[in-house]
CSV table of N, CA, C and O in Angstrom, one decimal:
chain,number,residue,atom,x,y,z
A,1301,GLN,N,57.6,6.6,-10.5
A,1301,GLN,CA,57.7,5.1,-10.4
A,1301,GLN,C,57.7,4.5,-11.7
A,1301,GLN,O,56.9,4.8,-12.6
A,1302,VAL,N,58.7,3.5,-11.9
A,1302,VAL,CA,58.8,2.8,-13.1
A,1302,VAL,C,58.7,1.3,-12.8
A,1302,VAL,O,59.4,0.8,-11.9
A,1303,GLN,N,57.9,0.5,-13.5
A,1303,GLN,CA,57.9,-0.9,-13.3
A,1303,GLN,C,58.4,-1.6,-14.5
A,1303,GLN,O,58.1,-1.2,-15.6
A,1304,LEU,N,59.3,-2.6,-14.3
A,1304,LEU,CA,60.0,-3.2,-15.4
A,1304,LEU,C,59.7,-4.7,-15.4
A,1304,LEU,O,59.8,-5.3,-14.3
A,1305,VAL,N,59.4,-5.3,-16.6
A,1305,VAL,CA,59.2,-6.7,-16.7
A,1305,VAL,C,60.0,-7.3,-17.8
A,1305,VAL,O,59.8,-6.9,-19.0
A,1306,GLU,N,60.9,-8.2,-17.5
A,1306,GLU,CA,61.8,-8.8,-18.5
A,1306,GLU,C,61.1,-10.1,-19.0
A,1306,GLU,O,60.3,-10.7,-18.4
A,1307,SER,N,61.5,-10.4,-20.2
A,1307,SER,CA,61.1,-11.7,-20.9
A,1307,SER,C,62.1,-12.1,-21.9
A,1307,SER,O,63.0,-11.3,-22.3
A,1308,GLY,N,62.0,-13.3,-22.4
A,1308,GLY,CA,62.9,-13.8,-23.5
A,1308,GLY,C,64.0,-14.7,-23.0
A,1308,GLY,O,64.7,-15.2,-23.9
A,1309,GLY,N,64.2,-14.9,-21.8
A,1309,GLY,CA,65.2,-15.8,-21.3
A,1309,GLY,C,64.9,-17.3,-21.7
A,1309,GLY,O,63.8,-17.6,-22.1
A,1310,GLY,N,65.9,-18.1,-21.5
A,1310,GLY,CA,65.7,-19.6,-21.7
A,1310,GLY,C,67.0,-20.3,-21.8
A,1310,GLY,O,68.0,-19.8,-21.5
A,1311,LEU,N,66.9,-21.5,-22.4
A,1311,LEU,CA,68.0,-22.4,-22.5
A,1311,LEU,C,68.5,-22.3,-24.0
A,1311,LEU,O,67.7,-22.5,-24.9
A,1312,VAL,N,69.8,-22.1,-24.2
A,1312,VAL,CA,70.3,-22.0,-25.6
A,1312,VAL,C,71.7,-22.7,-25.6
A,1312,VAL,O,72.4,-22.7,-24.6
A,1313,GLN,N,72.0,-23.3,-26.8
A,1313,GLN,CA,73.3,-23.9,-26.9
A,1313,GLN,C,74.4,-22.9,-27.1
A,1313,GLN,O,74.1,-21.8,-27.6
A,1314,PRO,N,75.6,-23.2,-26.7
A,1314,PRO,CA,76.7,-22.3,-27.0
A,1314,PRO,C,76.8,-21.9,-28.5
A,1314,PRO,O,76.6,-22.8,-29.4
A,1315,GLY,N,77.0,-20.7,-28.7
A,1315,GLY,CA,77.0,-20.1,-30.1
A,1315,GLY,C,75.7,-19.7,-30.6
A,1315,GLY,O,75.6,-19.0,-31.6
A,1316,GLY,N,74.6,-19.9,-29.8
A,1316,GLY,CA,73.3,-19.5,-30.2
A,1316,GLY,C,73.0,-18.1,-29.8
A,1316,GLY,O,73.9,-17.3,-29.3
A,1317,SER,N,71.7,-17.7,-30.1
A,1317,SER,CA,71.3,-16.3,-29.8
A,1317,SER,C,70.0,-16.3,-29.0
A,1317,SER,O,69.2,-17.2,-29.1
A,1318,LEU,N,69.8,-15.2,-28.3
A,1318,LEU,CA,68.6,-14.9,-27.6
A,1318,LEU,C,68.4,-13.4,-27.7
A,1318,LEU,O,69.3,-12.6,-27.7
A,1319,ARG,N,67.1,-13.0,-27.6
A,1319,ARG,CA,66.8,-11.6,-27.5
A,1319,ARG,C,65.9,-11.4,-26.2
A,1319,ARG,O,64.8,-12.0,-26.1
A,1320,LEU,N,66.5,-10.6,-25.3
A,1320,LEU,CA,65.7,-10.3,-24.1
A,1320,LEU,C,64.9,-9.0,-24.4
A,1320,LEU,O,65.4,-8.1,-25.0
A,1321,SER,N,63.8,-8.9,-23.8
A,1321,SER,CA,62.9,-7.7,-23.8
A,1321,SER,C,62.6,-7.3,-22.4
A,1321,SER,O,62.5,-8.1,-21.5
A,1322,CYS,N,62.4,-6.0,-22.3
A,1322,CYS,CA,62.0,-5.4,-21.0
A,1322,CYS,C,60.9,-4.4,-21.3
A,1322,CYS,O,61.1,-3.4,-22.1
A,1323,ALA,N,59.7,-4.6,-20.7
A,1323,ALA,CA,58.6,-3.7,-20.9
A,1323,ALA,C,58.5,-2.8,-19.7
A,1323,ALA,O,58.6,-3.3,-18.5
A,1324,ALA,N,58.5,-1.5,-19.9
A,1324,ALA,CA,58.4,-0.5,-18.8
A,1324,ALA,C,57.1,0.2,-18.8
A,1324,ALA,O,56.4,0.5,-19.8
A,1325,SER,N,56.6,0.4,-17.6
A,1325,SER,CA,55.4,1.2,-17.4
A,1325,SER,C,55.7,2.7,-17.2
A,1325,SER,O,56.8,3.0,-17.0
A,1326,GLY,N,54.7,3.5,-17.3
A,1326,GLY,CA,54.8,4.9,-17.1
A,1326,GLY,C,55.1,5.7,-18.3
A,1326,GLY,O,55.5,5.2,-19.3
A,1327,ARG,N,54.8,7.0,-18.2
A,1327,ARG,CA,54.9,7.9,-19.3
A,1327,ARG,C,56.2,8.6,-19.4
A,1327,ARG,O,56.4,9.5,-20.3
A,1328,THR,N,57.1,8.3,-18.5
A,1328,THR,CA,58.4,9.0,-18.4
A,1328,THR,C,59.6,8.1,-18.8
A,1328,THR,O,60.7,8.4,-18.5
A,1329,PHE,N,59.3,7.1,-19.6
A,1329,PHE,CA,60.3,6.1,-20.0
A,1329,PHE,C,61.5,6.8,-20.7
A,1329,PHE,O,62.6,6.4,-20.4
A,1330,SER,N,61.2,7.7,-21.5
A,1330,SER,CA,62.3,8.3,-22.3
A,1330,SER,C,63.2,9.2,-21.5
A,1330,SER,O,64.2,9.7,-22.0
A,1331,THR,N,62.9,9.4,-20.2
A,1331,THR,CA,63.7,10.3,-19.4
A,1331,THR,C,64.7,9.4,-18.6
A,1331,THR,O,65.5,10.0,-17.8
A,1332,TYR,N,64.7,8.1,-18.8
A,1332,TYR,CA,65.6,7.2,-18.1
A,1332,TYR,C,66.6,6.6,-18.9
A,1332,TYR,O,66.4,6.2,-20.1
A,1333,THR,N,67.9,6.5,-18.4
A,1333,THR,CA,68.9,5.6,-18.9
A,1333,THR,C,68.4,4.2,-18.6
A,1333,THR,O,67.9,3.9,-17.5
A,1334,MET,N,68.6,3.3,-19.5
A,1334,MET,CA,68.2,1.9,-19.3
A,1334,MET,C,69.4,1.0,-19.4
A,1334,MET,O,70.3,1.2,-20.2
A,1335,GLY,N,69.4,0.0,-18.5
A,1335,GLY,CA,70.5,-0.9,-18.5
A,1335,GLY,C,70.1,-2.4,-18.3
A,1335,GLY,O,69.0,-2.7,-17.9
A,1336,TRP,N,71.0,-3.2,-18.8
A,1336,TRP,CA,70.9,-4.7,-18.5
A,1336,TRP,C,72.1,-5.1,-17.6
A,1336,TRP,O,73.3,-4.7,-17.9
A,1337,PHE,N,71.8,-5.9,-16.7
A,1337,PHE,CA,72.8,-6.4,-15.7
A,1337,PHE,C,72.5,-7.9,-15.6
A,1337,PHE,O,71.5,-8.4,-16.0
A,1338,ARG,N,73.5,-8.6,-15.0
A,1338,ARG,CA,73.3,-10.0,-14.9
A,1338,ARG,C,74.0,-10.5,-13.6
A,1338,ARG,O,75.0,-9.8,-13.1
A,1339,GLN,N,73.5,-11.6,-13.0
A,1339,GLN,CA,74.0,-12.1,-11.8
A,1339,GLN,C,74.1,-13.7,-12.0
A,1339,GLN,O,73.0,-14.3,-12.1
A,1340,ALA,N,75.3,-14.2,-11.9
A,1340,ALA,CA,75.5,-15.6,-12.0
A,1340,ALA,C,75.5,-16.2,-10.5
A,1340,ALA,O,75.7,-15.4,-9.6
A,1341,PRO,N,75.2,-17.5,-10.4
A,1341,PRO,CA,75.1,-18.0,-9.0
A,1341,PRO,C,76.4,-17.8,-8.3
A,1341,PRO,O,77.5,-18.1,-8.8
A,1342,GLY,N,76.3,-17.3,-7.0
A,1342,GLY,CA,77.5,-17.1,-6.2
A,1342,GLY,C,78.3,-15.9,-6.5
A,1342,GLY,O,79.4,-15.7,-6.0
A,1343,LYS,N,77.8,-15.1,-7.5
A,1343,LYS,CA,78.6,-13.9,-7.9
A,1343,LYS,C,77.8,-12.6,-7.7
A,1343,LYS,O,76.5,-12.7,-7.6
A,1344,GLU,N,78.4,-11.5,-7.7
A,1344,GLU,CA,77.8,-10.2,-7.6
A,1344,GLU,C,77.1,-9.9,-8.9
A,1344,GLU,O,77.4,-10.4,-10.0
A,1345,ARG,N,76.1,-9.0,-8.8
A,1345,ARG,CA,75.4,-8.5,-10.0
A,1345,ARG,C,76.4,-7.6,-10.8
A,1345,ARG,O,77.0,-6.7,-10.2
A,1346,ASP,N,76.5,-7.8,-12.1
A,1346,ASP,CA,77.4,-7.1,-13.0
A,1346,ASP,C,76.7,-6.3,-14.1
A,1346,ASP,O,75.7,-6.7,-14.6
A,1347,PHE,N,77.3,-5.2,-14.4
A,1347,PHE,CA,76.9,-4.4,-15.5
A,1347,PHE,C,77.1,-5.2,-16.8
A,1347,PHE,O,78.1,-5.9,-17.0
A,1348,VAL,N,76.1,-5.1,-17.8
A,1348,VAL,CA,76.2,-5.7,-19.1
A,1348,VAL,C,76.2,-4.7,-20.2
A,1348,VAL,O,77.2,-4.6,-21.0
A,1349,ALA,N,75.2,-3.8,-20.2
A,1349,ALA,CA,75.1,-2.8,-21.2
A,1349,ALA,C,74.1,-1.7,-20.7
A,1349,ALA,O,73.2,-2.0,-20.0
A,1350,ILE,N,74.3,-0.5,-21.2
A,1350,ILE,CA,73.4,0.6,-20.9
A,1350,ILE,C,73.2,1.4,-22.2
A,1350,ILE,O,74.0,1.4,-23.1
A,1351,ILE,N,72.1,2.1,-22.2
A,1351,ILE,CA,71.7,2.9,-23.3
A,1351,ILE,C,71.1,4.2,-22.8
A,1351,ILE,O,70.3,4.2,-21.9
A,1352,SER,N,71.5,5.3,-23.4
A,1352,SER,CA,71.0,6.6,-23.0
A,1352,SER,C,69.5,6.9,-23.3
A,1352,SER,O,68.9,6.1,-24.0
A,1353,ARG,N,69.0,8.0,-22.8
A,1353,ARG,CA,67.6,8.2,-22.9
A,1353,ARG,C,67.0,8.1,-24.2
A,1353,ARG,O,65.9,7.6,-24.4
A,1354,ILE,N,67.6,8.7,-25.3
A,1354,ILE,CA,67.1,8.6,-26.6
A,1354,ILE,C,67.9,7.7,-27.5
A,1354,ILE,O,67.7,7.6,-28.7
A,1355,GLY,N,68.8,6.9,-26.9
A,1355,GLY,CA,69.5,5.8,-27.6
A,1355,GLY,C,70.7,6.2,-28.4
A,1355,GLY,O,71.2,5.4,-29.1
A,1356,ILE,N,71.2,7.4,-28.1
A,1356,ILE,CA,72.4,7.9,-28.9
A,1356,ILE,C,73.6,7.2,-28.4
A,1356,ILE,O,74.5,6.9,-29.1
A,1357,SER,N,73.7,7.1,-27.1
A,1357,SER,CA,74.9,6.5,-26.5
A,1357,SER,C,74.7,5.1,-25.9
A,1357,SER,O,73.6,4.9,-25.3
A,1358,THR,N,75.6,4.2,-26.1
A,1358,THR,CA,75.6,2.9,-25.5
A,1358,THR,C,77.0,2.6,-24.9
A,1358,THR,O,78.0,3.1,-25.4
A,1359,THR,N,77.0,1.8,-23.9
A,1359,THR,CA,78.2,1.3,-23.3
A,1359,THR,C,78.1,-0.2,-22.9
A,1359,THR,O,77.0,-0.6,-22.5
A,1360,TYR,N,79.1,-1.0,-23.2
A,1360,TYR,CA,79.1,-2.4,-23.0
A,1360,TYR,C,80.2,-2.8,-22.1
A,1360,TYR,O,81.3,-2.3,-22.1
A,1361,ALA,N,80.0,-3.9,-21.3
A,1361,ALA,CA,81.0,-4.6,-20.6
A,1361,ALA,C,82.0,-5.2,-21.6
A,1361,ALA,O,81.5,-5.7,-22.7
A,1362,ASP,N,83.2,-5.3,-21.3
A,1362,ASP,CA,84.2,-5.9,-22.3
A,1362,ASP,C,83.9,-7.3,-22.6
A,1362,ASP,O,84.1,-7.7,-23.7
A,1363,SER,N,83.3,-8.0,-21.7
A,1363,SER,CA,83.0,-9.4,-21.9
A,1363,SER,C,81.9,-9.7,-22.9
A,1363,SER,O,81.8,-10.8,-23.4
A,1364,VAL,N,81.1,-8.7,-23.2
A,1364,VAL,CA,80.0,-8.9,-24.2
A,1364,VAL,C,80.2,-8.0,-25.4
A,1364,VAL,O,79.4,-8.1,-26.4
A,1365,LYS,N,81.1,-7.1,-25.4
A,1365,LYS,CA,81.3,-6.2,-26.6
A,1365,LYS,C,81.5,-7.0,-27.9
A,1365,LYS,O,82.3,-8.0,-27.9
A,1366,GLY,N,80.8,-6.6,-28.9
A,1366,GLY,CA,80.8,-7.3,-30.2
A,1366,GLY,C,79.9,-8.4,-30.3
A,1366,GLY,O,79.7,-9.0,-31.4
A,1367,ARG,N,79.3,-8.9,-29.2
A,1367,ARG,CA,78.3,-10.0,-29.2
A,1367,ARG,C,76.9,-9.6,-28.8
A,1367,ARG,O,75.9,-10.1,-29.3
A,1368,PHE,N,76.8,-8.6,-27.9
A,1368,PHE,CA,75.5,-8.2,-27.4
A,1368,PHE,C,75.2,-6.8,-28.0
A,1368,PHE,O,76.1,-6.0,-28.2
A,1369,THR,N,73.9,-6.5,-28.2
A,1369,THR,CA,73.5,-5.2,-28.6
A,1369,THR,C,72.3,-4.8,-27.8
A,1369,THR,O,71.3,-5.5,-27.8
A,1370,ILE,N,72.4,-3.6,-27.2
A,1370,ILE,CA,71.3,-3.0,-26.5
A,1370,ILE,C,70.5,-2.0,-27.4
A,1370,ILE,O,71.2,-1.3,-28.2
A,1371,SER,N,69.2,-2.0,-27.3
A,1371,SER,CA,68.5,-1.0,-28.1
A,1371,SER,C,67.2,-0.7,-27.3
A,1371,SER,O,66.8,-1.4,-26.4
A,1372,ARG,N,66.5,0.4,-27.7
A,1372,ARG,CA,65.3,0.8,-27.1
A,1372,ARG,C,64.3,1.4,-28.1
A,1372,ARG,O,64.7,1.9,-29.1
A,1373,ASP,N,63.0,1.3,-27.8
A,1373,ASP,CA,62.0,1.9,-28.6
A,1373,ASP,C,61.1,2.7,-27.6
A,1373,ASP,O,60.3,2.1,-26.9
A,1374,ASN,N,61.3,4.0,-27.6
A,1374,ASN,CA,60.6,4.8,-26.6
A,1374,ASN,C,59.1,4.9,-26.9
A,1374,ASN,O,58.3,5.2,-26.0
A,1375,ALA,N,58.7,4.7,-28.1
A,1375,ALA,CA,57.3,4.8,-28.5
A,1375,ALA,C,56.6,3.6,-27.9
A,1375,ALA,O,55.4,3.7,-27.6
A,1376,LYS,N,57.3,2.5,-27.7
A,1376,LYS,CA,56.7,1.3,-27.1
A,1376,LYS,C,57.1,1.0,-25.6
A,1376,LYS,O,56.7,0.0,-25.0
A,1377,ASN,N,57.9,1.9,-25.1
A,1377,ASN,CA,58.4,1.7,-23.7
A,1377,ASN,C,59.1,0.4,-23.6
A,1377,ASN,O,58.9,-0.4,-22.6
A,1378,MET,N,60.0,0.1,-24.5
A,1378,MET,CA,60.7,-1.2,-24.5
A,1378,MET,C,62.2,-1.0,-24.6
A,1378,MET,O,62.7,-0.1,-25.3
A,1379,VAL,N,62.9,-1.9,-24.0
A,1379,VAL,CA,64.3,-2.0,-24.2
A,1379,VAL,C,64.7,-3.5,-24.4
A,1379,VAL,O,64.0,-4.4,-23.9
A,1380,TYR,N,65.7,-3.7,-25.3
A,1380,TYR,CA,66.0,-5.0,-25.8
A,1380,TYR,C,67.5,-5.3,-25.5
A,1380,TYR,O,68.3,-4.4,-25.5
A,1381,LEU,N,67.8,-6.6,-25.5
A,1381,LEU,CA,69.2,-7.0,-25.4
A,1381,LEU,C,69.3,-8.2,-26.4
A,1381,LEU,O,68.9,-9.3,-26.1
A,1382,GLN,N,69.9,-7.9,-27.6
A,1382,GLN,CA,70.2,-9.0,-28.5
A,1382,GLN,C,71.5,-9.6,-28.1
A,1382,GLN,O,72.6,-9.0,-28.1
A,1383,MET,N,71.5,-11.0,-27.9
A,1383,MET,CA,72.7,-11.7,-27.5
A,1383,MET,C,73.0,-12.7,-28.5
A,1383,MET,O,72.3,-13.6,-28.8
A,1384,ASN,N,74.2,-12.6,-29.1
A,1384,ASN,CA,74.7,-13.5,-30.1
A,1384,ASN,C,75.9,-14.2,-29.6
A,1384,ASN,O,76.6,-13.7,-28.7
A,1385,SER,N,76.3,-15.3,-30.3
A,1385,SER,CA,77.5,-16.0,-30.0
A,1385,SER,C,77.6,-16.3,-28.5
A,1385,SER,O,78.6,-16.1,-27.8
A,1386,LEU,N,76.5,-16.8,-27.9
A,1386,LEU,CA,76.5,-17.0,-26.5
A,1386,LEU,C,77.4,-18.1,-26.0
A,1386,LEU,O,77.7,-19.1,-26.7
A,1387,LYS,N,78.0,-17.8,-24.8
A,1387,LYS,CA,78.9,-18.7,-24.2
A,1387,LYS,C,78.4,-19.2,-22.9
A,1387,LYS,O,77.6,-18.6,-22.2
A,1388,PRO,N,78.9,-20.4,-22.4
A,1388,PRO,CA,78.4,-20.9,-21.1
A,1388,PRO,C,78.6,-19.8,-20.0
A,1388,PRO,O,77.7,-19.8,-19.1
A,1389,GLU,N,79.6,-19.0,-20.0
A,1389,GLU,CA,79.8,-18.0,-19.0
A,1389,GLU,C,78.8,-16.9,-19.0
A,1389,GLU,O,78.9,-16.0,-18.2
A,1390,ASP,N,78.0,-16.9,-20.1
A,1390,ASP,CA,76.9,-15.9,-20.1
A,1390,ASP,C,75.7,-16.3,-19.3
A,1390,ASP,O,74.8,-15.5,-19.1
A,1391,THR,N,75.7,-17.5,-18.8
A,1391,THR,CA,74.7,-18.0,-17.9
A,1391,THR,C,74.5,-17.2,-16.7
A,1391,THR,O,75.4,-17.0,-15.9
A,1392,ALA,N,73.3,-16.7,-16.5
A,1392,ALA,CA,73.0,-15.8,-15.4
A,1392,ALA,C,71.5,-15.4,-15.4
A,1392,ALA,O,70.8,-15.7,-16.4
A,1393,VAL,N,71.1,-14.8,-14.3
A,1393,VAL,CA,69.8,-14.1,-14.3
A,1393,VAL,C,70.1,-12.7,-14.8
A,1393,VAL,O,71.0,-12.0,-14.3
A,1394,TYR,N,69.3,-12.3,-15.8
A,1394,TYR,CA,69.5,-11.0,-16.5
A,1394,TYR,C,68.4,-10.0,-16.0
A,1394,TYR,O,67.2,-10.4,-16.0
A,1395,TYR,N,68.8,-8.8,-15.6
A,1395,TYR,CA,67.9,-7.8,-15.1
A,1395,TYR,C,67.9,-6.6,-15.9
A,1395,TYR,O,69.0,-6.1,-16.4
A,1396,CYS,N,66.8,-6.0,-16.1
A,1396,CYS,CA,66.6,-4.7,-16.7
A,1396,CYS,C,66.5,-3.7,-15.6
A,1396,CYS,O,65.9,-4.0,-14.5
A,1397,ALA,N,67.1,-2.5,-15.8
A,1397,ALA,CA,67.0,-1.5,-14.8
A,1397,ALA,C,66.9,-0.1,-15.4
A,1397,ALA,O,67.4,0.1,-16.5
A,1398,ALA,N,66.4,0.8,-14.6
A,1398,ALA,CA,66.2,2.2,-15.1
A,1398,ALA,C,66.9,3.2,-14.1
A,1398,ALA,O,66.8,3.0,-12.9
A,1399,ASN,N,67.4,4.2,-14.6
A,1399,ASN,CA,68.1,5.2,-13.8
A,1399,ASN,C,68.0,6.6,-14.4
A,1399,ASN,O,68.1,6.7,-15.6
A,1400,ARG,N,68.0,7.6,-13.6
A,1400,ARG,CA,68.0,9.0,-14.1
A,1400,ARG,C,69.3,9.4,-14.8
A,1400,ARG,O,69.3,10.1,-15.8
A,1401,LEU,N,70.4,8.9,-14.2
A,1401,LEU,CA,71.7,9.2,-14.7
A,1401,LEU,C,72.3,8.1,-15.6
A,1401,LEU,O,72.0,6.9,-15.4
A,1402,TYR,N,73.2,8.5,-16.5
A,1402,TYR,CA,73.9,7.6,-17.4
A,1402,TYR,C,75.1,7.1,-16.6
A,1402,TYR,O,76.1,7.8,-16.5
A,1403,LYS,N,75.1,5.9,-16.1
A,1403,LYS,CA,76.2,5.4,-15.3
A,1403,LYS,C,76.2,3.9,-15.4
A,1403,LYS,O,75.2,3.2,-15.6
A,1404,ILE,N,77.4,3.3,-15.1
A,1404,ILE,CA,77.6,1.9,-15.2
A,1404,ILE,C,77.3,1.1,-13.9
A,1404,ILE,O,76.9,0.0,-13.9
A,1405,GLY,N,77.4,1.8,-12.8
A,1405,GLY,CA,77.2,1.1,-11.5
A,1405,GLY,C,75.9,0.5,-11.3
A,1405,GLY,O,75.0,0.7,-12.1
A,1406,THR,N,75.8,-0.4,-10.4
A,1406,THR,CA,74.6,-1.2,-10.2
A,1406,THR,C,73.6,-0.5,-9.3
A,1406,THR,O,72.5,-1.1,-9.0
A,1407,ASP,N,73.8,0.7,-8.8
A,1407,ASP,CA,72.9,1.4,-8.0
A,1407,ASP,C,71.8,2.1,-8.8
A,1407,ASP,O,71.7,3.4,-8.7
A,1408,TYR,N,71.1,1.4,-9.5
A,1408,TYR,CA,70.0,2.0,-10.3
A,1408,TYR,C,68.8,2.1,-9.5
A,1408,TYR,O,68.6,1.5,-8.5
A,1409,ASP,N,67.9,3.0,-10.0
A,1409,ASP,CA,66.7,3.3,-9.2
A,1409,ASP,C,65.6,2.3,-9.3
A,1409,ASP,O,64.9,2.0,-8.3
A,1410,TYR,N,65.4,1.6,-10.4
A,1410,TYR,CA,64.3,0.7,-10.6
A,1410,TYR,C,64.9,-0.6,-11.2
A,1410,TYR,O,65.7,-0.5,-12.1
A,1411,TRP,N,64.3,-1.8,-10.8
A,1411,TRP,CA,64.8,-3.0,-11.3
A,1411,TRP,C,63.6,-3.9,-11.6
A,1411,TRP,O,62.5,-3.9,-11.0
A,1412,GLY,N,63.8,-4.8,-12.7
A,1412,GLY,CA,62.8,-5.8,-12.9
A,1412,GLY,C,63.1,-7.0,-12.1
A,1412,GLY,O,64.0,-7.1,-11.3
A,1413,GLN,N,62.3,-8.1,-12.3
A,1413,GLN,CA,62.4,-9.3,-11.5
A,1413,GLN,C,63.5,-10.3,-12.0
A,1413,GLN,O,63.8,-11.2,-11.3
A,1414,GLY,N,63.9,-10.1,-13.2
A,1414,GLY,CA,64.9,-10.9,-13.8
A,1414,GLY,C,64.4,-12.0,-14.7
A,1414,GLY,O,63.3,-12.5,-14.5
A,1415,THR,N,65.2,-12.4,-15.6
A,1415,THR,CA,64.9,-13.6,-16.5
A,1415,THR,C,66.2,-14.4,-16.6
A,1415,THR,O,67.3,-13.9,-16.8
A,1416,GLN,N,66.0,-15.8,-16.5
A,1416,GLN,CA,67.1,-16.7,-16.5
A,1416,GLN,C,67.6,-17.0,-17.9
A,1416,GLN,O,66.8,-17.3,-18.8
A,1417,VAL,N,68.9,-16.9,-18.1
A,1417,VAL,CA,69.5,-17.3,-19.4
A,1417,VAL,C,70.5,-18.4,-19.1
A,1417,VAL,O,71.4,-18.2,-18.2
A,1418,THR,N,70.3,-19.5,-19.7
A,1418,THR,CA,71.2,-20.7,-19.5
A,1418,THR,C,71.8,-21.1,-20.8
A,1418,THR,O,71.1,-21.4,-21.8
A,1419,VAL,N,73.1,-21.1,-20.9
A,1419,VAL,CA,73.9,-21.5,-22.1
A,1419,VAL,C,74.6,-22.8,-21.8
A,1419,VAL,O,75.5,-22.9,-21.1
A,1420,SER,N,74.0,-23.8,-22.5
A,1420,SER,CA,74.6,-25.2,-22.2
A,1420,SER,C,74.2,-26.1,-23.4
A,1420,SER,O,73.2,-25.9,-24.0
A,1421,SER,N,75.1,-27.1,-23.6
A,1421,SER,CA,74.9,-28.1,-24.6
A,1421,SER,C,74.2,-29.3,-24.0
A,1421,SER,O,73.9,-30.3,-24.7
């Protein structure tokens, strides 16, 4: 069992930056692929970025490539999403998720409660 708690969301102006954090419980954190996903109002939950168990591999959605960076600290059971050059279309609830397999789909094993990111002037 893995419990995930996101933080760091908020209101930011277009072009600004935010860093999301996700704290994970349990002693098996390093055995999970970690991912960030987002869901805008009226839309399906979408993949944003994933990182492999020891952080060697990362994959990003085309819409965030070059602007967002996913990272993890296995010693602290943390995963991060640095978001730069934010756009209004990045507005969504952002979720942290954990899965045994490295994959892009949204059928992950464990999910956090989400944190709201709003990009607006």
